Coordinates of C-alpha atoms and ligand atoms in Angstrom, one line a residue:
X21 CA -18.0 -11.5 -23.3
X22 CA -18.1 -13.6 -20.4
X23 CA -14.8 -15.4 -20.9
X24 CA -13.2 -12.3 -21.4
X25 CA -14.7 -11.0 -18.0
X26 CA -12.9 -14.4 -16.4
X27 CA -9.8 -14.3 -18.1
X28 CA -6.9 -14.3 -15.7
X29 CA -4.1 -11.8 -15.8
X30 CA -0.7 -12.9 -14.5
X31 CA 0.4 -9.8 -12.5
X32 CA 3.0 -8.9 -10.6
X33 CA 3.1 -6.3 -7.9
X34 CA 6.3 -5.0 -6.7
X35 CA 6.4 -4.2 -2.8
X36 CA 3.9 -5.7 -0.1
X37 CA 3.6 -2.8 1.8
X38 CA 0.4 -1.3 2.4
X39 CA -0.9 -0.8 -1.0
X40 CA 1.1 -3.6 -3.0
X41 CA -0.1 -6.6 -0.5
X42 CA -3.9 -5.7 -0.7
X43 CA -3.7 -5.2 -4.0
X44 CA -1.9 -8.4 -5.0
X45 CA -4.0 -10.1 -2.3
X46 CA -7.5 -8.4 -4.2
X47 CA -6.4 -9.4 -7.6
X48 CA -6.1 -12.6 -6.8
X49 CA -9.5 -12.8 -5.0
X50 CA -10.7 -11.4 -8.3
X51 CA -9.7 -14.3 -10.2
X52 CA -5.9 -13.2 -11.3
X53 CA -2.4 -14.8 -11.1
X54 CA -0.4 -12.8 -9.1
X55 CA 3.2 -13.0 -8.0
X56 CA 3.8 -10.2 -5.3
X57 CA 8.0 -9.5 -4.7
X58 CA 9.4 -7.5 -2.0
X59 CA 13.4 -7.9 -1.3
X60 CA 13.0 -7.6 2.5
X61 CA 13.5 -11.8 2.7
X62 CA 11.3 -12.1 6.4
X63 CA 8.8 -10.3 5.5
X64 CA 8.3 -13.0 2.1
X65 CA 8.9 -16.1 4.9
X66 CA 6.1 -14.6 6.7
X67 CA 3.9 -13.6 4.3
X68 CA 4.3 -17.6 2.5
X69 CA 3.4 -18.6 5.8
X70 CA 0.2 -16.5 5.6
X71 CA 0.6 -14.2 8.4
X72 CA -0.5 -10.5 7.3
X73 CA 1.9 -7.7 9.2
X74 CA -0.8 -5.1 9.0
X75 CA -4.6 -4.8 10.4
X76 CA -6.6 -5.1 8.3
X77 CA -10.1 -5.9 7.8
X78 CA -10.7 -9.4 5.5
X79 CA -6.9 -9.7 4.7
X80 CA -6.2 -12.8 6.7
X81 CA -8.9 -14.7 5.1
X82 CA -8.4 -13.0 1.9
X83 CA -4.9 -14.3 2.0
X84 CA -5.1 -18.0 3.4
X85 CA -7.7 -18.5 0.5
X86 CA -5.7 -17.8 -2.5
X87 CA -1.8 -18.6 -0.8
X88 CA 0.1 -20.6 -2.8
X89 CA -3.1 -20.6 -5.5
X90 CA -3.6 -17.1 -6.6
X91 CA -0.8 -15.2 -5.1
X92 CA 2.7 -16.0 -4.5
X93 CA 5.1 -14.5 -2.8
X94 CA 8.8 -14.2 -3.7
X95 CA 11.8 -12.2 -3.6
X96 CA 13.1 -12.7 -7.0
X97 CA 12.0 -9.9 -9.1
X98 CA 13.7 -11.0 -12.4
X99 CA 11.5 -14.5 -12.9
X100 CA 8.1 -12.7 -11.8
X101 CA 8.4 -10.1 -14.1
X102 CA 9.3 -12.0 -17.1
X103 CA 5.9 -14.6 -16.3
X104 CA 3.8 -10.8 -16.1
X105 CA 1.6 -8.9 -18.7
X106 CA 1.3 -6.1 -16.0
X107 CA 3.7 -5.5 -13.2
X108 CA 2.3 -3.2 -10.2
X109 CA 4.9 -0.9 -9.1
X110 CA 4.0 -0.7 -4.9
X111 CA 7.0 0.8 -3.2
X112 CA 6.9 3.3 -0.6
X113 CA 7.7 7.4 -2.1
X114 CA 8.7 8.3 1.3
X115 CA 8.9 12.2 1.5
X116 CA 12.4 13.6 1.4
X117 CA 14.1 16.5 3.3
X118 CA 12.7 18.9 0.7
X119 CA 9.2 17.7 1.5
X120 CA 9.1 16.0 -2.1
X121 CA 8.5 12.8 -2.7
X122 CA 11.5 10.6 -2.8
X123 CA 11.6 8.3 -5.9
X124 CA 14.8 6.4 -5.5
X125 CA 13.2 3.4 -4.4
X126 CA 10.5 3.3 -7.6
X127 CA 13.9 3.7 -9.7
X128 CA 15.8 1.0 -8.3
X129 CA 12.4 -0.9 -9.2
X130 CA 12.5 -0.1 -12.5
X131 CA 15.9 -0.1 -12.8
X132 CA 15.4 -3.9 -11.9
X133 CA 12.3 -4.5 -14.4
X134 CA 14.2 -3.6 -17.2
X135 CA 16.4 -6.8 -16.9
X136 CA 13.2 -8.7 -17.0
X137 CA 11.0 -7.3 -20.0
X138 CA 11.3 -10.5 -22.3
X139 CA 7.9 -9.5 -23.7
X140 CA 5.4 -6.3 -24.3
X141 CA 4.6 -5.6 -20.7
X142 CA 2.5 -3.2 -19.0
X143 CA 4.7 -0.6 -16.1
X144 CA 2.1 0.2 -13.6
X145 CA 2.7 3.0 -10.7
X146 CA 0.1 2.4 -8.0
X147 CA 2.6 4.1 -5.9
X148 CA 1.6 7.8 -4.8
X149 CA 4.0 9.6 -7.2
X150 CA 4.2 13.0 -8.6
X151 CA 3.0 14.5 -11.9
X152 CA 5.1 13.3 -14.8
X153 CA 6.3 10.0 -12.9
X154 CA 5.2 8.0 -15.8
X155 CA 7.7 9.7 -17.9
X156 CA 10.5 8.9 -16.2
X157 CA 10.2 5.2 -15.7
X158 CA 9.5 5.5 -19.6
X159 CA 12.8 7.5 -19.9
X160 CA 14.9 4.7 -17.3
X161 CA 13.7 2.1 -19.1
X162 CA 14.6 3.8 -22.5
X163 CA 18.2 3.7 -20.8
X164 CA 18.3 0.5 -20.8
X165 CA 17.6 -0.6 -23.8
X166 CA 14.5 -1.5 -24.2
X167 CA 12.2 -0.7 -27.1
X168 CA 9.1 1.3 -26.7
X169 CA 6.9 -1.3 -28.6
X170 CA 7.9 -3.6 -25.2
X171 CA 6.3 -1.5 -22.7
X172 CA 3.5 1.2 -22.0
X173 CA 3.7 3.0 -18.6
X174 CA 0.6 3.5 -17.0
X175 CA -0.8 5.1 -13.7
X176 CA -3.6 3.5 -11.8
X177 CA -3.5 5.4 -8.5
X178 CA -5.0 3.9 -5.2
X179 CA -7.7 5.5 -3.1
X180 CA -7.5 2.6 -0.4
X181 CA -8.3 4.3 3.1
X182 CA -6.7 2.2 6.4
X183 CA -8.8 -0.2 8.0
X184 CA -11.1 -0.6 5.2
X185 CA -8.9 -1.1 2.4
X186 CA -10.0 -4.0 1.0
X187 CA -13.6 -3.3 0.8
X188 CA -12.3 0.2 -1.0
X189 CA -10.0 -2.0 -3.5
X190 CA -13.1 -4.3 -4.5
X191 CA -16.0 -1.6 -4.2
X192 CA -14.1 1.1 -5.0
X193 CA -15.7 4.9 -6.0
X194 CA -13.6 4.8 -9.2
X195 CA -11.0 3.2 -11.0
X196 CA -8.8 5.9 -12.6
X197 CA -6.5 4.7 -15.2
X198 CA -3.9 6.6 -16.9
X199 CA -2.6 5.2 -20.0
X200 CA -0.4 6.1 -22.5
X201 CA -1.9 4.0 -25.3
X202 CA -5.1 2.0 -26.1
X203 CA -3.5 -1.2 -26.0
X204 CA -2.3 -0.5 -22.5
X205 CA -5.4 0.8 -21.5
X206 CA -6.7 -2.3 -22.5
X207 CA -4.7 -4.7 -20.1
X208 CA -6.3 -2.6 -16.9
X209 CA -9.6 -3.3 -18.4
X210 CA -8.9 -6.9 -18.6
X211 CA -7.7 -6.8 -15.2
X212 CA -10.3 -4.7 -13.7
X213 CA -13.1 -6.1 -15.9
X214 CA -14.7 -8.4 -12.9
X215 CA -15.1 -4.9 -10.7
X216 CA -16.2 -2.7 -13.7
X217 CA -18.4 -5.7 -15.3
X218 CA -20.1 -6.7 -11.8
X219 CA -19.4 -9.9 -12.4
X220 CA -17.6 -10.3 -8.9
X221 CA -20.5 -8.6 -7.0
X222 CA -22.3 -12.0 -8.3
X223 CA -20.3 -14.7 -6.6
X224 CA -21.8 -15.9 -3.7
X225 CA -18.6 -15.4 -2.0
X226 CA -18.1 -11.8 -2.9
X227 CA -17.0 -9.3 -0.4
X228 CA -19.6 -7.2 0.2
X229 CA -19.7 -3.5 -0.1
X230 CA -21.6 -1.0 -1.6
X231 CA -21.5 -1.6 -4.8
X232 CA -23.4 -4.8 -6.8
X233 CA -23.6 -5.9 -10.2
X234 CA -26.3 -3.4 -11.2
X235 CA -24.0 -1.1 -9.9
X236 CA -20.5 -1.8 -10.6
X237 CA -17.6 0.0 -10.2
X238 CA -17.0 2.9 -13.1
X239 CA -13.8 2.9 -14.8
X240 CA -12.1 6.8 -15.9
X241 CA -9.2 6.4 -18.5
X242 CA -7.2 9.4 -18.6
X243 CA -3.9 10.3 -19.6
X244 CA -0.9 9.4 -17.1
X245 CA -0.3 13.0 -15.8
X246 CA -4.4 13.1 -15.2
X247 CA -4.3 10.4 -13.1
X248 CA -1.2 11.6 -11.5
X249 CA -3.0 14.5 -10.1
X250 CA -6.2 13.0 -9.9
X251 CA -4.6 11.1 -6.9
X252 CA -2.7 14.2 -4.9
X253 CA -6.1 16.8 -5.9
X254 CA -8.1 14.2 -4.3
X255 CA -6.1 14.0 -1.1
X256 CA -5.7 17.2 -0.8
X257 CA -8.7 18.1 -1.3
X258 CA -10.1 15.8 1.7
X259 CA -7.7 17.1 4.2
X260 CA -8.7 20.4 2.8
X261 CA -12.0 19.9 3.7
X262 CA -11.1 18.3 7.5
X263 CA -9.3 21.6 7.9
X264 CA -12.2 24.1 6.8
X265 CA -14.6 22.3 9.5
X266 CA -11.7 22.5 11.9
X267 CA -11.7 26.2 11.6
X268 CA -15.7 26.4 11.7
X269 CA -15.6 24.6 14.6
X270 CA -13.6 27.1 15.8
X271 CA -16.0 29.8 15.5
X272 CA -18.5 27.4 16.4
X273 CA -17.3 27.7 20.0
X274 CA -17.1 31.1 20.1
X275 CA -20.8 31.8 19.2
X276 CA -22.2 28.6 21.1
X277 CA -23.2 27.0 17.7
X278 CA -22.6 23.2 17.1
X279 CA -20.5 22.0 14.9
X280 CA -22.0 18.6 14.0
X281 CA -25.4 20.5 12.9
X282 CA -23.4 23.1 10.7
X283 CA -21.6 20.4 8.5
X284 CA -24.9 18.4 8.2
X285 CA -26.6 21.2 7.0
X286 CA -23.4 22.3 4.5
X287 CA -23.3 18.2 3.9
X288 CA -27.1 18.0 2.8
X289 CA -26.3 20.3 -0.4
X290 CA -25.0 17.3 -2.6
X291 CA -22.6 20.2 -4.2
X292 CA -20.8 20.0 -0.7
X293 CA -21.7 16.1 0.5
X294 CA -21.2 15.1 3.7
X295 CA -18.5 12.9 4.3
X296 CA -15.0 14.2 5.6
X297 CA -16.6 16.9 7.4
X298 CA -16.5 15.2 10.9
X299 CA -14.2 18.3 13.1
X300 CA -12.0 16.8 15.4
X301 CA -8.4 17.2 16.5
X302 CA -6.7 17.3 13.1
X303 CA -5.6 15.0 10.3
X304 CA -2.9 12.4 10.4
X305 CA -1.8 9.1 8.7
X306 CA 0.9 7.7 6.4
X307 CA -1.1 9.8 3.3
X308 CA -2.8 13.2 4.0
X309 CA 0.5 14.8 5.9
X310 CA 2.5 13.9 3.0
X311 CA 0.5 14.5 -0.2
X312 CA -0.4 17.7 1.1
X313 CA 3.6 18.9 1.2
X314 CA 4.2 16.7 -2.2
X315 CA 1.4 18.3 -4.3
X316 CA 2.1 21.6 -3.0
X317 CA 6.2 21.0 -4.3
X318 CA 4.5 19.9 -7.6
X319 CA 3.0 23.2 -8.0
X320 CA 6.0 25.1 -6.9
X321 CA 8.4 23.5 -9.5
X322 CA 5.7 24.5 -11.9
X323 CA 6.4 27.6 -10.7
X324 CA 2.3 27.9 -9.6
X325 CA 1.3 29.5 -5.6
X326 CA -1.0 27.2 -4.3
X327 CA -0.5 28.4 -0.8
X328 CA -4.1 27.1 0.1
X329 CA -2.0 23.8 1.0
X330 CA 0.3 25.4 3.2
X331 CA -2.9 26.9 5.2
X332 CA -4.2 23.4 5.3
X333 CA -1.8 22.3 6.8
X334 CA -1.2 25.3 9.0
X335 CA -4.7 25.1 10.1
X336 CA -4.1 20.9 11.0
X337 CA -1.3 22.0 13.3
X338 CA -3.1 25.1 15.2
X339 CA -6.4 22.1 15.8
X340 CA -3.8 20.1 17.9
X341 CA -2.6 22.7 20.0
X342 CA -6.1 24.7 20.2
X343 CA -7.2 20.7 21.9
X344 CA -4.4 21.2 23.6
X345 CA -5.1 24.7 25.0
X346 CA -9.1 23.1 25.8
X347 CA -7.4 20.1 28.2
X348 CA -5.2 22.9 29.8
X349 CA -8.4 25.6 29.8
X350 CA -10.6 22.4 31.5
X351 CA -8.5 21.6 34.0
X352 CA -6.7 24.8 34.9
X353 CA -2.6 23.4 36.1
X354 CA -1.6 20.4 34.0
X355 CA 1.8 19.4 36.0
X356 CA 1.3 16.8 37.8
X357 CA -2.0 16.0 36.8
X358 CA -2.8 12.5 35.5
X359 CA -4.7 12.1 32.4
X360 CA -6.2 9.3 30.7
X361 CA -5.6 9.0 26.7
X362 CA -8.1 6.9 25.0
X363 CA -6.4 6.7 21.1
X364 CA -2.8 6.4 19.6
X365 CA -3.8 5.3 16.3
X366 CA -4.2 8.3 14.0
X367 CA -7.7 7.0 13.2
X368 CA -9.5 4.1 14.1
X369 CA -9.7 0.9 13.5
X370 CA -5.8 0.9 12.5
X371 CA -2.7 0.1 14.4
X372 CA -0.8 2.9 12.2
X373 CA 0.3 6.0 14.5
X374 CA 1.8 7.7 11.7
X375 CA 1.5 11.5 12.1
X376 CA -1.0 10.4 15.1
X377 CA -2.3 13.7 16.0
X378 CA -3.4 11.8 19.1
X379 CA 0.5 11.0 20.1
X380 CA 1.4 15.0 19.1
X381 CA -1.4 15.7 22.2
X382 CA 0.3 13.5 24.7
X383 CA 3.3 14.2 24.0
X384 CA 2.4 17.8 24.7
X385 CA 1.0 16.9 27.7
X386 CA 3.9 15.0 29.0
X387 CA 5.7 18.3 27.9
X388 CA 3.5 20.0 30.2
X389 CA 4.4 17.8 32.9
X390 CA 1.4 15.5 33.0
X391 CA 1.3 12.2 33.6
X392 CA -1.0 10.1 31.0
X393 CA -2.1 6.5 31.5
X394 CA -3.0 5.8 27.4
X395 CA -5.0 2.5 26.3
X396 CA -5.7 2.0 22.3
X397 CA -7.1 -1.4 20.9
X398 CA -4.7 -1.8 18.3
X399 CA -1.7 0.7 18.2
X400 CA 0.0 -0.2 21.9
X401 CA 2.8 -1.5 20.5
X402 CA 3.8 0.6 17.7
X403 CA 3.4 3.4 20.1
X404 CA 5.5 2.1 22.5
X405 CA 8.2 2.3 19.8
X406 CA 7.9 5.9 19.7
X407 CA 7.0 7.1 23.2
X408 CA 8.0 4.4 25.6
X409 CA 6.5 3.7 28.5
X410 CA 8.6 5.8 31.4
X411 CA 7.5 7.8 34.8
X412 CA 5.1 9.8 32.9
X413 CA 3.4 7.3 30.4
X414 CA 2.4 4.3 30.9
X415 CA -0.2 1.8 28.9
X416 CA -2.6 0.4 30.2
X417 CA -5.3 -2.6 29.3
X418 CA -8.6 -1.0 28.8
X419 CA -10.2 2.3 28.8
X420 CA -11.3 1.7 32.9
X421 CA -7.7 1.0 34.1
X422 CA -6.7 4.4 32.3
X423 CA -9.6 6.2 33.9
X424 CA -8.6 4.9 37.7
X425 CA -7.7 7.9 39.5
X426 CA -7.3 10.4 36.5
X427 CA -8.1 13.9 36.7
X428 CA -9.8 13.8 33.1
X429 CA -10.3 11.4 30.3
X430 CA -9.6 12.1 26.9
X431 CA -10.8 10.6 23.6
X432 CA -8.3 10.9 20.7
X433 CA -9.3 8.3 18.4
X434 CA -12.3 7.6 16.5
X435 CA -12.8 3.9 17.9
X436 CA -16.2 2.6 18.0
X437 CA -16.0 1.4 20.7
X438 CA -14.7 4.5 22.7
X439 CA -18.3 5.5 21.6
X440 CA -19.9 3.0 23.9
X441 CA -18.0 3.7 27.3
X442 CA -20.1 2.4 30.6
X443 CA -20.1 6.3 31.6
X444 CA -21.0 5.2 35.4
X445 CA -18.0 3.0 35.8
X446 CA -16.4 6.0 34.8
X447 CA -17.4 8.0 36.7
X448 CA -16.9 6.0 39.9
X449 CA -12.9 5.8 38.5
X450 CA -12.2 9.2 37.4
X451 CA -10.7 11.6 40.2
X452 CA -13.3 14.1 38.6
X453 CA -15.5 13.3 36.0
X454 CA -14.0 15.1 33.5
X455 CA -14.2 14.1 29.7
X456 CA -12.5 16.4 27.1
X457 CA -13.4 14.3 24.0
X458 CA -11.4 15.2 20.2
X459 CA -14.4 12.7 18.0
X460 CA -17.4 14.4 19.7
X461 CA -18.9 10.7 20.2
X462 CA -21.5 11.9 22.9
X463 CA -24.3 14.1 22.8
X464 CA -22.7 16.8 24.8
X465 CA -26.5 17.6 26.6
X466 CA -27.1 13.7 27.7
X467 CA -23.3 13.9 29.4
X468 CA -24.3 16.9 31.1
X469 CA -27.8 15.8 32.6
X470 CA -25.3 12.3 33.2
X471 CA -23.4 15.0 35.7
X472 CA -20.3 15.2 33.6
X473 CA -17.9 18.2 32.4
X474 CA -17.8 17.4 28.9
X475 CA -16.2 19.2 26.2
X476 CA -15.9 18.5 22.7
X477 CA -14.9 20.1 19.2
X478 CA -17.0 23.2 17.8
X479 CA -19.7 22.3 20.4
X480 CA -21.0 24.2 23.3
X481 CA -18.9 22.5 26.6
X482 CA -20.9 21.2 29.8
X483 CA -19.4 22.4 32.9
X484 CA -20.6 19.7 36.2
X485 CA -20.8 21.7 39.7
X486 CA -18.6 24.5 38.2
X487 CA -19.1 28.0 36.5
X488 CA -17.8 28.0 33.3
X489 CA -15.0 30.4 33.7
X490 CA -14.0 32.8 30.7
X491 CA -11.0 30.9 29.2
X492 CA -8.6 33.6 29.3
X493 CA -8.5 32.9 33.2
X494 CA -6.6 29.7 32.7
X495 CA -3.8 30.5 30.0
Ligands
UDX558 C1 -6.5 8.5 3.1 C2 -7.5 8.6 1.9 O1 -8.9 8.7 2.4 C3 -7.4 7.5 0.9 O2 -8.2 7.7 -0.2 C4 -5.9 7.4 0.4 O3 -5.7 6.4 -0.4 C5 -5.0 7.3 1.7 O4 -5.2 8.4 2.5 P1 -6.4 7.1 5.3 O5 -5.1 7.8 5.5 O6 -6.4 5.6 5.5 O7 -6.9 7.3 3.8 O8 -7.4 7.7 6.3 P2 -8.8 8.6 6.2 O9 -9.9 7.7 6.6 O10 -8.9 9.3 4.9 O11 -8.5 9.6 7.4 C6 -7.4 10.5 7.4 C7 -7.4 11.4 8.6 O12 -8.4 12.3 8.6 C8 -7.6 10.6 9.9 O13 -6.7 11.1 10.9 C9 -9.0 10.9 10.3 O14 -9.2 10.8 11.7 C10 -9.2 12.3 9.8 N1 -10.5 12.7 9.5 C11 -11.2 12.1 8.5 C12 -11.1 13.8 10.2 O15 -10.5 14.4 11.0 N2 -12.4 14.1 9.8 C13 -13.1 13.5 8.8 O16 -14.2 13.9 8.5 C14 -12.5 12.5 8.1

C-alpha cells in the first residue's frame, strides 16, 4: 500500500500562471516528476533561475527545493508531454466580450498535446472552464487523430485562494475529480494519494495546515460536467454570500445594529458557517468577478434565468459606491480634499489589484477631485501600472507618510497589519482624525473613547467633537 502511496507520477502542467506554477510546484513537493511548460520564453529563464513572479506564501522555498529535481521548467511542450501519464491543462480562460469564458488559449493547448500523445495519457483541465469543457478537448483531440483508448479527459478544478494558495493546494477542503472513466480516475488517485492517504501530513518537513494524517484530505469523484460546476457553484456561491452581508450591513446602519454580531450569530448555525460573511466594500480579484458573469452565461445558453448572479453582482457594485457615498457623507466637500488610501490589493496579503474594489474607490475619489496619498505593502507597483502616480495620486512609503496632512484615512484592504496602526501617531498626522475604514478592523466604541470619527461597514459610526448630521445633508 505504501509504495503505491510513494509512487511518483511524471506530470506535466501546461501554463505557470497562477494556478499551473503552484500546482506543478505542489506536486513536486508531494513527491512527483513534473515538467511545467509555458511558451512565454522569460518567464521559463526566470522561473529555471528560481525566481517566483507572484507573492506568494511558501513558493520561493517550495520552488528552490525541488528546481531542477522535481520540477522543470521548459518551453517545449511536444517532449514533456510525450514523458507524461497526466498533463495539467493551466492556461488562463480570460473572459471575452460576451462575458464568457474565452477558450482559445486551452484549444491551442490541446491543439498542441495532440502531437504529443505517444501513449494512453490523462487530459487534465485545472483551468476554470465551463460546463461541458471536457467534451470538447475530447472532440479536438478526436480531430486529430487520436484514438480514444489514448486519452481520458478529466476535470480536477482548483479552489486555491491568493495568498494562501499553497497551504489550500496541500491542505485542501476537497479534492473534486471528474473523470470520465475508472482508469482515469485512477491516475488522480495515484497522484493525489500522498494528500488523500495523509502520508504527507507525516514528513517532518510537511507544510503545515489544517489537515494531518488522521485527517487527510477527502477525495469526491464525479463525473466531468459535476466537477465543472462544482467549481463555478462554489464561487458563486461565496461571492453570493459577501454580497448578502453587504446588503445586511446595509440595513444594519440604518437601525444602528452591527454587522459583525449579526453574521456571527447567522455564522454560529453550522447550516450557515461563518466564513465569507466578513461585509466590507465589495468583492474583487482575478476569480469572483469573472465566474460570477461565466456561470451566469452557462445557464443562459441552457436557456435557464438565474438572475440571482446578476443581483450579486449588482449588489458588489452599489457596496463601492454606497463607501463611496460614506467618505463623501463624512467629510462633507471632497474637491480638493486629501485623503489617505491604505489598500490597492483587492485583498490582502496579495499584490494582485485585479478588479481591486479598493482602486474603483480612488479612482472615484480622484473623480471627485480629491487628492489621495495611497500606500499598500505589496501592490505599489502593479497599481502604478493602472493609475499612475500624477497631481492627484501619489504613493507613498508607509501608512504614516499617507496620513501627514490628510483630511481622513481610509482602510481598503484587509492587511494585518492595517489592523495594528499606532492610532496616536495618527492622530498627531491626520489634518482631522478622521478614519472611514471598508474591513471594520477596529472596535468602532475603543476609536471613539480614543477621540476619533470612525466609521465602518454595517456598524453604528462614531462622530469626534461633531453632531452626527442626518446624511441627506451632505449629498
Ligand atoms: C477565490 C476563491 O476563494 C478560491 O476558492 C478560488 O479558487 C479563486 O477565487 P481569491 O480570489 O484568492 O479566491 O480570494 P478570496 O479570499 O476568496 O476573496 C475574494 C474577495 O472577496 C476579496 O476581495 C475579499 O476581500 C472579499 N471577501 C472575502 C469579502 O469581502 N468578505 C469575505 O467574507 C470574504
Amino acid at each position: 500500500m505504501s509504495e503505491i502511496l510513494n509512487t511518483p507520477v511524471n506530470i506535466c502542467v501546461i501554463g505557470s500562471g497562477y494556478v499551473g506554477l503552484v500546482a506543478a510546484v505542489c506536486f513536486a513537493e508531494t513527491g512527483h516528476h513534473v515538467v511545467c511548460v509555458d511558451n512565454d520564453e522569460q518567464k521559463v529563464a526566470s522561473l529555471c533561475q528560481g525566481k517566483v513572479p507572484i507573492y506568494e506564501k511558501h513558493l520561493d522555498d517550495l520552488l528552490a527545493k525541488h528546481l531542477n529535481k522535481g520540477v522543470h521548467f521548459t518551453t517545449g511542450l511536444h517532449d514533456a508531454v510525450e514523458r507524461s501519464e497526466a498533463v495539467f491543462i493551466a492556461v488562463g480562460t480570460p473572459q471575452s466580450s460576451t462575458g464568457s469564458a474565452d477558450l482559445s488559449f486551452v484549444e491551442a493547448v490541446v491543439s498542441e498535446i495532440a502531437r504529443g500523445i505517444n501513449s494512453y495519457k490523462v487530459i487534465v483541465e485545472k483551468s476554470t472552464v465551463p460546463v461541458y469543457t471536457h467534451a470538447w478537448i475530447r472532440r479536438v483531440l478526436s480531430r486529430y487523430g487520436i484514438q480514444d483508448h489514448l486519452f481520458d479527459v478529466v476535470s480536477n478544478p482548483e479552489f486555491l485562494r491568493e495568498g494562501t494558495a499553497v497551504v489550500d493546494f496541500l491542505h485542501p477542503d476537497r479534492i473534486v475529480v471528474g473523470a470520465e472513466t475508472p482508469k482515469a480516475a485512477e491516475v488522480l488517485g495515484r497522484i493525489y494519494a500522498p494528500l488523500t492517504s495523509g502520508e504527507y501530513y507525516s514528513r517532518p518537513n510537511a507544510i503545515a495546515g489544517p489537515l494531518n494524517v488522521k485527517s487527510p484530505a477527502p477525495i469526491l469523484v464525479t463525473s466531468p460536467q459535476s466537477a465543472e460546476i462544482i467549481k463555478h457553484a462554489s464561487n458563486s456561491f461565496l461571492a453570493l454570500k459577501i454580497s448578502f452581508i453587504n446588503v445586511v450591513s446595509t440595513i444594519c446602519e440604518s437601525v444602528g445594529a452591527d454587522v459583525d454580531d449579526v453574521a456571527k450569530g447567522m455564522g454560529l448555525d453550522a447550516r450557515i458557517g461563518s466564513r465569507f460573511l466578513s461585509a466590507g466594500i465589495g468583492y474583487g480579484g482575478s476569480c469572483f468577478p469573472k465566474d460570477l458573469t461565466a456561470f451566469h452565461n452557462v445557464a443562459q445558453q441552457q436557456g435557464i434565468d438565474f438572475k440571482l448572479l446578476t443581483e450579486v453582482e449588482r449588489i458588489n457594485e452599489q457596496q463601492k459606491r454606497h463607501f463611496f457615498q460614506k467618505i463623501h457623507s463624512t467629510l462633507w466637500t471632497l474637491r480638493g480634499k486629501k485623503i489617505a488610501a491604505l489598500g490597492l490589493a483587492f485583498k490582502g496579503e496579495t499584490d494582485d489589484i485585479r478588479d481591486s474594489p479598493g482602486i474603483d474607490i480612488i479612482k472615484m475619489l480622484l473623480e471627485a477631485g480629491s487628492k489621495v496619498s495611497a500606500y499598500d505593502p505589496a501592490a505599489m507597483e502593479r497599481s502604478r501600472e493602472v493609475l499612475p502616480e500624477e497631481g492627484q495620486l501619489q504613493y507613498v512609503q508607509d501608512e504614516y507618510a499617507a496620513a501627514k496632512g490628510a483630511d481622513a484615512l481610509l482602510i481598503l484592504t484587509h492587511w494585518p497589519q492595517f489592523a495594528k496602526l499606532d492610532l496616536e501617531r495618527l492622530k498627531g498626522l491626520l489634518k482631522f482624525p478622521i478614519i472611514i475604514d471598508g474591513r471594520n478592523l477596529y472596535d468602532y466604541k475603543e476609536m471613539h473613547d480614543k477621540g476619533f470619527t470612525y466609521v465602518s461597514v454595517g456598524r453604528p459610526a462614531s462622530h469626534s467633537g461633531l453632531e452626527t448630521i442626518p446624511r441627506a445633508n451632505f449629498v
